[in-house]
């Protein structure tokens, strides 16, 4: 069941809008409402489903808009639950300056699009915006998922408030984690294995709160309830066109498809050039 107290303080502090009140140890405090929630897990480790639950929390308990960074329009139109309609957009993170509201962003599978080796692209974009998230739209929050923190530009985490969520990370992958993060991820694996097994999908470890948290799994993500919608939400990037998938792999900018009018103008220009 969803409740306003379902997440520990460090996460609630960033999901609620700035100034919204919530309780810590019987005392009411005002939410900061801006920063980064970083969710680390291996492939099929439940990071995206947990991110959706956090976004569902935002939909239910705030008036903040939700932005699924560069998600296919098909997922927005056919995949999101009905009570999300009208609150969810797929604006690319590169256009963050155009958003004038206190949005909550989901930047998913970040190691592919925003990795530390992407010297000119998304990785540097995230690093540059991290320190000024509080100035955009009255304060924004980024839910950021990745399979390994070592694949992300480290400066992204240096300049803003951050809450870290640890889910299952494969032991072979963990060997390659950054030294400054490795102990935290290892502790998370130890804590998860105390209460669960396998991929430990029923709990997550909140690093800042040092707390195990039971995971809520909504029916609208359940393949047994609606397999088509569940697939749209659990593997959204498969619904991109081949052209856009190639663009993401190569790290290029978003493909801009030319309209028939633009093509007609180009053809006219070429014809005139040959006359």
mmCIF file of C-alpha atoms in Angstrom:
data_model
loop_
_atom_site.group_PDB
_atom_site.id
_atom_site.type_symbol
_atom_site.label_atom_id
_atom_site.label_comp_id
_atom_site.label_asym_id
_atom_site.label_seq_id
_atom_site.Cartn_x
_atom_site.Cartn_y
_atom_site.Cartn_z
ATOM 1 C CA UNK A 1 0.000 0.000 0.000
ATOM 2 C CA UNK A 2 1.159 3.521 -0.806
ATOM 3 C CA UNK A 3 1.545 5.876 2.139
ATOM 4 C CA UNK A 4 3.189 9.228 2.708
ATOM 5 C CA UNK A 5 5.621 7.634 5.165
ATOM 6 C CA UNK A 6 6.677 4.709 2.955
ATOM 7 C CA UNK A 7 10.146 6.106 2.191
ATOM 8 C CA UNK A 8 12.890 7.010 4.681
ATOM 9 C CA UNK A 9 13.610 10.712 5.367
ATOM 10 C CA UNK A 10 16.477 11.273 2.907
ATOM 11 C CA UNK A 11 14.277 10.140 -0.008
ATOM 12 C CA UNK A 12 11.047 11.799 1.154
ATOM 13 C CA UNK A 13 13.008 15.034 1.533
ATOM 14 C CA UNK A 14 13.735 15.066 -2.216
ATOM 15 C CA UNK A 15 10.468 13.636 -3.571
ATOM 16 C CA UNK A 16 8.166 16.124 -1.880
ATOM 17 C CA UNK A 17 8.027 19.671 -3.215
ATOM 18 C CA UNK A 18 10.062 22.333 -1.455
ATOM 19 C CA UNK A 19 8.303 23.418 1.729
ATOM 20 C CA UNK A 20 5.979 20.424 2.044
ATOM 21 C CA UNK A 21 5.990 19.150 5.607
ATOM 22 C CA UNK A 22 6.835 15.609 6.648
ATOM 23 C CA UNK A 23 7.726 13.894 9.889
ATOM 24 C CA UNK A 24 11.117 12.787 11.217
ATOM 25 C CA UNK A 25 11.188 11.270 14.729
ATOM 26 C CA UNK A 26 7.868 12.905 15.660
ATOM 27 C CA UNK A 27 9.070 16.330 14.484
ATOM 28 C CA UNK A 28 7.717 18.058 11.383
ATOM 29 C CA UNK A 29 10.270 19.429 8.924
ATOM 30 C CA UNK A 30 10.005 21.082 5.511
ATOM 31 C CA UNK A 31 11.152 19.167 2.448
ATOM 32 C CA UNK A 32 14.148 20.429 0.509
ATOM 33 C CA UNK A 33 12.589 19.286 -2.776
ATOM 34 C CA UNK A 34 15.746 19.377 -4.885
ATOM 35 C CA UNK A 35 18.700 17.030 -5.396
ATOM 36 C CA UNK A 36 19.613 13.603 -6.741
ATOM 37 C CA UNK A 37 18.226 10.195 -5.786
ATOM 38 C CA UNK A 38 20.701 7.673 -7.170
ATOM 39 C CA UNK A 39 19.524 4.057 -7.533
ATOM 40 C CA UNK A 40 22.235 1.443 -8.181
ATOM 41 C CA UNK A 41 21.472 -2.101 -9.357
ATOM 42 C CA UNK A 42 22.588 -4.650 -11.916
ATOM 43 C CA UNK A 43 20.449 -5.346 -14.986
ATOM 44 C CA UNK A 44 16.990 -6.625 -14.007
ATOM 45 C CA UNK A 45 17.784 -5.677 -10.419
ATOM 46 C CA UNK A 46 14.604 -3.662 -9.909
ATOM 47 C CA UNK A 47 15.986 -0.143 -10.172
ATOM 48 C CA UNK A 48 13.505 1.045 -12.802
ATOM 49 C CA UNK A 49 10.467 -0.437 -11.046
ATOM 50 C CA UNK A 50 11.533 1.246 -7.790
ATOM 51 C CA UNK A 51 11.997 4.538 -9.650
ATOM 52 C CA UNK A 52 8.413 4.211 -10.910
ATOM 53 C CA UNK A 53 7.155 3.696 -7.361
ATOM 54 C CA UNK A 54 8.928 6.896 -6.315
ATOM 55 C CA UNK A 55 7.325 8.713 -9.247
ATOM 56 C CA UNK A 56 3.941 7.297 -8.263
ATOM 57 C CA UNK A 57 4.550 8.766 -4.807
ATOM 58 C CA UNK A 58 5.235 12.147 -6.434
ATOM 59 C CA UNK A 59 2.024 11.903 -8.487
ATOM 60 C CA UNK A 60 -0.064 11.033 -5.435
ATOM 61 C CA UNK A 61 1.381 13.362 -2.802
ATOM 62 C CA UNK A 62 2.615 16.432 -4.718
ATOM 63 C CA UNK A 63 1.716 18.665 -7.645
ATOM 64 C CA UNK A 64 5.134 18.276 -9.246
ATOM 65 C CA UNK A 65 5.277 17.286 -12.927
ATOM 66 C CA UNK A 66 7.138 14.075 -13.805
ATOM 67 C CA UNK A 67 9.521 13.846 -16.762
ATOM 68 C CA UNK A 68 10.702 10.509 -18.161
ATOM 69 C CA UNK A 69 13.871 11.600 -19.941
ATOM 70 C CA UNK A 70 13.641 10.830 -23.683
ATOM 71 C CA UNK A 71 11.163 7.952 -23.231
ATOM 72 C CA UNK A 72 9.395 6.839 -26.425
ATOM 73 C CA UNK A 73 6.061 8.585 -26.939
ATOM 74 C CA UNK A 74 4.414 5.156 -27.205
ATOM 75 C CA UNK A 75 5.275 4.493 -23.549
ATOM 76 C CA UNK A 76 3.810 7.850 -22.475
ATOM 77 C CA UNK A 77 0.627 7.232 -24.497
ATOM 78 C CA UNK A 78 0.050 3.534 -23.798
ATOM 79 C CA UNK A 79 2.199 2.445 -20.867
ATOM 80 C CA UNK A 80 1.797 4.838 -17.944
ATOM 81 C CA UNK A 81 -1.064 4.171 -15.492
ATOM 82 C CA UNK A 82 -4.255 6.158 -15.958
ATOM 83 C CA UNK A 83 -3.773 8.302 -12.848
ATOM 84 C CA UNK A 84 -0.466 9.568 -14.320
ATOM 85 C CA UNK A 85 -2.114 10.971 -17.459
ATOM 86 C CA UNK A 86 -1.529 14.692 -17.892
ATOM 87 C CA UNK A 87 1.279 14.747 -15.314
ATOM 88 C CA UNK A 88 3.980 12.914 -17.292
ATOM 89 C CA UNK A 89 6.186 14.181 -20.130
ATOM 90 C CA UNK A 90 9.224 12.914 -22.071
ATOM 91 C CA UNK A 91 11.260 16.082 -22.456
ATOM 92 C CA UNK A 92 14.977 15.290 -23.049
ATOM 93 C CA UNK A 93 17.193 16.216 -20.102
ATOM 94 C CA UNK A 94 19.242 18.347 -22.489
ATOM 95 C CA UNK A 95 16.222 20.704 -22.587
ATOM 96 C CA UNK A 96 16.026 21.134 -18.806
ATOM 97 C CA UNK A 97 16.301 24.926 -19.141
ATOM 98 C CA UNK A 98 12.946 24.991 -20.971
ATOM 99 C CA UNK A 99 11.073 23.480 -18.000
ATOM 100 C CA UNK A 100 9.780 26.147 -15.643
ATOM 101 C CA UNK A 101 8.212 23.917 -12.976
ATOM 102 C CA UNK A 102 9.671 21.942 -10.003
ATOM 103 C CA UNK A 103 9.830 18.716 -11.997
ATOM 104 C CA UNK A 104 10.979 15.278 -10.909
ATOM 105 C CA UNK A 105 13.062 13.658 -13.653
ATOM 106 C CA UNK A 106 13.743 9.987 -14.257
ATOM 107 C CA UNK A 107 17.081 9.574 -16.017
ATOM 108 C CA UNK A 108 17.140 5.821 -16.588
ATOM 109 C CA UNK A 109 19.964 3.414 -17.499
ATOM 110 C CA UNK A 110 22.333 6.313 -17.088
ATOM 111 C CA UNK A 111 25.551 4.419 -17.757
ATOM 112 C CA UNK A 112 24.560 4.228 -21.436
ATOM 113 C CA UNK A 113 23.543 7.843 -22.010
ATOM 114 C CA UNK A 114 25.535 9.777 -19.407
ATOM 115 C CA UNK A 115 28.730 7.828 -18.807
ATOM 116 C CA UNK A 116 32.010 9.279 -17.541
ATOM 117 C CA UNK A 117 33.772 8.650 -20.863
ATOM 118 C CA UNK A 118 31.271 10.774 -22.786
ATOM 119 C CA UNK A 119 33.503 13.849 -22.768
ATOM 120 C CA UNK A 120 31.251 16.080 -24.839
ATOM 121 C CA UNK A 121 27.783 14.699 -24.269
ATOM 122 C CA UNK A 122 25.226 13.801 -21.613
ATOM 123 C CA UNK A 123 27.704 12.986 -18.848
ATOM 124 C CA UNK A 124 29.080 16.519 -18.808
ATOM 125 C CA UNK A 125 25.561 17.917 -19.124
ATOM 126 C CA UNK A 126 24.523 16.156 -15.908
ATOM 127 C CA UNK A 127 27.666 17.321 -14.135
ATOM 128 C CA UNK A 128 27.074 20.943 -15.152
ATOM 129 C CA UNK A 129 23.420 20.981 -14.087
ATOM 130 C CA UNK A 130 23.805 19.150 -10.761
ATOM 131 C CA UNK A 131 24.871 22.235 -8.836
ATOM 132 C CA UNK A 132 22.043 24.404 -10.178
ATOM 133 C CA UNK A 133 19.091 22.006 -9.965
ATOM 134 C CA UNK A 134 17.688 24.138 -7.154
ATOM 135 C CA UNK A 135 17.559 27.163 -9.491
ATOM 136 C CA UNK A 136 15.564 25.503 -12.276
ATOM 137 C CA UNK A 137 11.772 25.662 -12.063
ATOM 138 C CA UNK A 138 11.792 26.420 -8.347
ATOM 139 C CA UNK A 139 13.875 23.324 -7.558
ATOM 140 C CA UNK A 140 14.089 19.993 -9.383
ATOM 141 C CA UNK A 141 14.841 16.422 -8.358
ATOM 142 C CA UNK A 142 16.579 13.819 -10.536
ATOM 143 C CA UNK A 143 15.992 10.107 -9.947
ATOM 144 C CA UNK A 144 19.076 8.641 -11.518
ATOM 145 C CA UNK A 145 19.487 4.913 -12.170
ATOM 146 C CA UNK A 146 22.728 3.190 -13.073
ATOM 147 C CA UNK A 147 24.272 -0.262 -13.014
ATOM 148 C CA UNK A 148 27.550 1.029 -11.591
ATOM 149 C CA UNK A 149 28.545 4.399 -10.160
ATOM 150 C CA UNK A 150 32.019 4.148 -11.698
ATOM 151 C CA UNK A 151 30.401 4.601 -15.118
ATOM 152 C CA UNK A 152 29.032 8.040 -14.196
ATOM 153 C CA UNK A 153 30.888 11.363 -14.231
ATOM 154 C CA UNK A 154 31.885 11.789 -10.577
ATOM 155 C CA UNK A 155 31.316 15.558 -10.561
ATOM 156 C CA UNK A 156 27.575 14.896 -10.948
ATOM 157 C CA UNK A 157 27.458 13.849 -7.292
ATOM 158 C CA UNK A 158 29.585 16.624 -5.794
ATOM 159 C CA UNK A 159 27.425 19.710 -5.921
ATOM 160 C CA UNK A 160 23.949 18.915 -4.625
ATOM 161 C CA UNK A 161 21.996 17.017 -1.976
ATOM 162 C CA UNK A 162 22.011 13.286 -2.659
ATOM 163 C CA UNK A 163 20.249 10.142 -1.407
ATOM 164 C CA UNK A 164 21.633 6.752 -2.457
ATOM 165 C CA UNK A 165 19.585 3.582 -2.963
ATOM 166 C CA UNK A 166 21.376 0.244 -3.243
ATOM 167 C CA UNK A 167 19.712 -2.778 -4.805
ATOM 168 C CA UNK A 168 21.231 -6.063 -5.988
ATOM 169 C CA UNK A 169 24.618 -5.647 -7.676
ATOM 170 C CA UNK A 170 26.333 -8.676 -9.238
ATOM 171 C CA UNK A 171 29.572 -9.579 -7.423
ATOM 172 C CA UNK A 172 31.602 -9.584 -10.653
ATOM 173 C CA UNK A 173 30.367 -6.086 -11.485
ATOM 174 C CA UNK A 174 30.995 -4.849 -7.949
ATOM 175 C CA UNK A 175 34.731 -5.472 -8.372
ATOM 176 C CA UNK A 176 34.854 -2.536 -10.769
ATOM 177 C CA UNK A 177 33.096 0.013 -8.564
ATOM 178 C CA UNK A 178 34.883 3.245 -7.624
ATOM 179 C CA UNK A 179 36.807 3.104 -4.354
ATOM 180 C CA UNK A 180 34.793 5.963 -2.817
ATOM 181 C CA UNK A 181 31.505 4.100 -3.465
ATOM 182 C CA UNK A 182 32.553 0.473 -3.141
ATOM 183 C CA UNK A 183 32.139 0.213 0.632
ATOM 184 C CA UNK A 184 28.610 1.640 0.467
ATOM 185 C CA UNK A 185 27.553 -0.781 -2.280
ATOM 186 C CA UNK A 186 29.141 -3.730 -0.453
ATOM 187 C CA UNK A 187 27.336 -2.788 2.749
ATOM 188 C CA UNK A 188 24.087 -2.659 0.802
ATOM 189 C CA UNK A 189 24.658 -6.186 -0.540
ATOM 190 C CA UNK A 190 25.385 -7.468 2.967
ATOM 191 C CA UNK A 191 22.236 -5.876 4.410
ATOM 192 C CA UNK A 192 20.033 -7.111 1.559
ATOM 193 C CA UNK A 193 21.291 -10.677 1.895
ATOM 194 C CA UNK A 194 20.420 -10.633 5.595
ATOM 195 C CA UNK A 195 16.707 -10.405 4.787
ATOM 196 C CA UNK A 196 16.385 -11.672 1.215
ATOM 197 C CA UNK A 197 18.045 -13.847 -1.432
ATOM 198 C CA UNK A 198 18.716 -14.000 -5.154
ATOM 199 C CA UNK A 199 18.240 -10.552 -6.657
ATOM 200 C CA UNK A 200 16.699 -9.303 -3.380
ATOM 201 C CA UNK A 201 13.805 -7.621 -5.201
ATOM 202 C CA UNK A 202 11.679 -7.218 -2.072
ATOM 203 C CA UNK A 203 13.996 -4.734 -0.276
ATOM 204 C CA UNK A 204 16.393 -1.869 -0.910
ATOM 205 C CA UNK A 205 19.118 -0.325 1.257
ATOM 206 C CA UNK A 206 18.949 3.434 1.857
ATOM 207 C CA UNK A 207 22.590 4.424 2.268
ATOM 208 C CA UNK A 208 22.046 7.845 3.840
ATOM 209 C CA UNK A 209 19.457 6.580 6.319
ATOM 210 C CA UNK A 210 21.297 3.272 6.861
ATOM 211 C CA UNK A 211 17.950 1.528 6.632
ATOM 212 C CA UNK A 212 16.443 -1.496 4.893
ATOM 213 C CA UNK A 213 13.168 -0.604 3.222
ATOM 214 C CA UNK A 214 10.453 -2.989 2.039
ATOM 215 C CA UNK A 215 9.633 -2.505 -1.648
ATOM 216 C CA UNK A 216 6.076 -1.825 -2.820
ATOM 217 C CA UNK A 217 5.283 -3.413 -6.209
ATOM 218 C CA UNK A 218 2.132 -1.944 -7.828
ATOM 219 C CA UNK A 219 -0.322 -3.994 -9.885
ATOM 220 C CA UNK A 220 0.220 -1.821 -12.956
ATOM 221 C CA UNK A 221 3.783 -3.180 -13.191
ATOM 222 C CA UNK A 222 2.653 -6.781 -12.798
ATOM 223 C CA UNK A 223 2.955 -8.790 -16.028
ATOM 224 C CA UNK A 224 0.178 -11.094 -14.857
ATOM 225 C CA UNK A 225 -2.258 -8.173 -14.658
ATOM 226 C CA UNK A 226 -1.443 -6.425 -17.960
ATOM 227 C CA UNK A 227 1.580 -7.911 -19.788
ATOM 228 C CA UNK A 228 1.603 -5.283 -22.550
ATOM 229 C CA UNK A 229 1.643 -2.265 -20.238
ATOM 230 C CA UNK A 230 4.082 -3.972 -17.903
ATOM 231 C CA UNK A 231 6.507 -4.534 -20.771
ATOM 232 C CA UNK A 232 6.144 -0.947 -21.992
ATOM 233 C CA UNK A 233 7.097 0.305 -18.530
ATOM 234 C CA UNK A 234 9.775 -2.231 -17.612
ATOM 235 C CA UNK A 235 11.672 -2.053 -20.925
ATOM 236 C CA UNK A 236 10.759 1.327 -22.407
ATOM 237 C CA UNK A 237 13.871 1.775 -24.535
ATOM 238 C CA UNK A 238 13.014 -1.228 -26.693
ATOM 239 C CA UNK A 239 10.138 0.840 -28.101
ATOM 240 C CA UNK A 240 12.431 3.449 -29.623
ATOM 241 C CA UNK A 241 12.946 3.310 -33.372
ATOM 242 C CA UNK A 242 16.090 1.575 -34.660
ATOM 243 C CA UNK A 243 17.344 5.011 -35.666
ATOM 244 C CA UNK A 244 17.033 6.354 -32.113
ATOM 245 C CA UNK A 245 18.579 3.211 -30.608
ATOM 246 C CA UNK A 246 21.618 3.647 -32.846
ATOM 247 C CA UNK A 247 21.822 7.302 -31.834
ATOM 248 C CA UNK A 248 21.814 6.379 -28.119
ATOM 249 C CA UNK A 249 24.533 3.748 -28.572
ATOM 250 C CA UNK A 250 26.749 6.147 -30.521
ATOM 251 C CA UNK A 251 26.131 8.944 -28.044
ATOM 252 C CA UNK A 252 24.992 11.411 -30.661
ATOM 253 C CA UNK A 253 22.319 14.044 -30.372
ATOM 254 C CA UNK A 254 18.657 13.235 -30.759
ATOM 255 C CA UNK A 255 17.655 12.431 -34.302
ATOM 256 C CA UNK A 256 15.527 15.183 -35.836
ATOM 257 C CA UNK A 257 13.307 13.720 -38.511
ATOM 258 C CA UNK A 258 12.655 15.980 -41.465
ATOM 259 C CA UNK A 259 9.085 16.677 -42.405
ATOM 260 C CA UNK A 260 7.767 16.269 -45.929
ATOM 261 C CA UNK A 261 7.745 20.077 -46.216
ATOM 262 C CA UNK A 262 11.427 20.304 -45.279
ATOM 263 C CA UNK A 263 12.328 17.546 -47.744
ATOM 264 C CA UNK A 264 10.342 19.300 -50.467
ATOM 265 C CA UNK A 265 12.245 22.560 -49.811
ATOM 266 C CA UNK A 266 15.557 20.699 -49.953
ATOM 267 C CA UNK A 267 14.611 19.095 -53.257
ATOM 268 C CA UNK A 268 13.580 22.480 -54.658
ATOM 269 C CA UNK A 269 16.908 24.017 -53.583
ATOM 270 C CA UNK A 270 18.863 21.168 -55.169
ATOM 271 C CA UNK A 271 16.905 21.511 -58.407
ATOM 272 C CA UNK A 272 17.612 25.254 -58.543
ATOM 273 C CA UNK A 273 21.299 24.619 -57.920
ATOM 274 C CA UNK A 274 21.482 22.349 -60.989
ATOM 275 C CA UNK A 275 19.685 24.809 -63.269
#
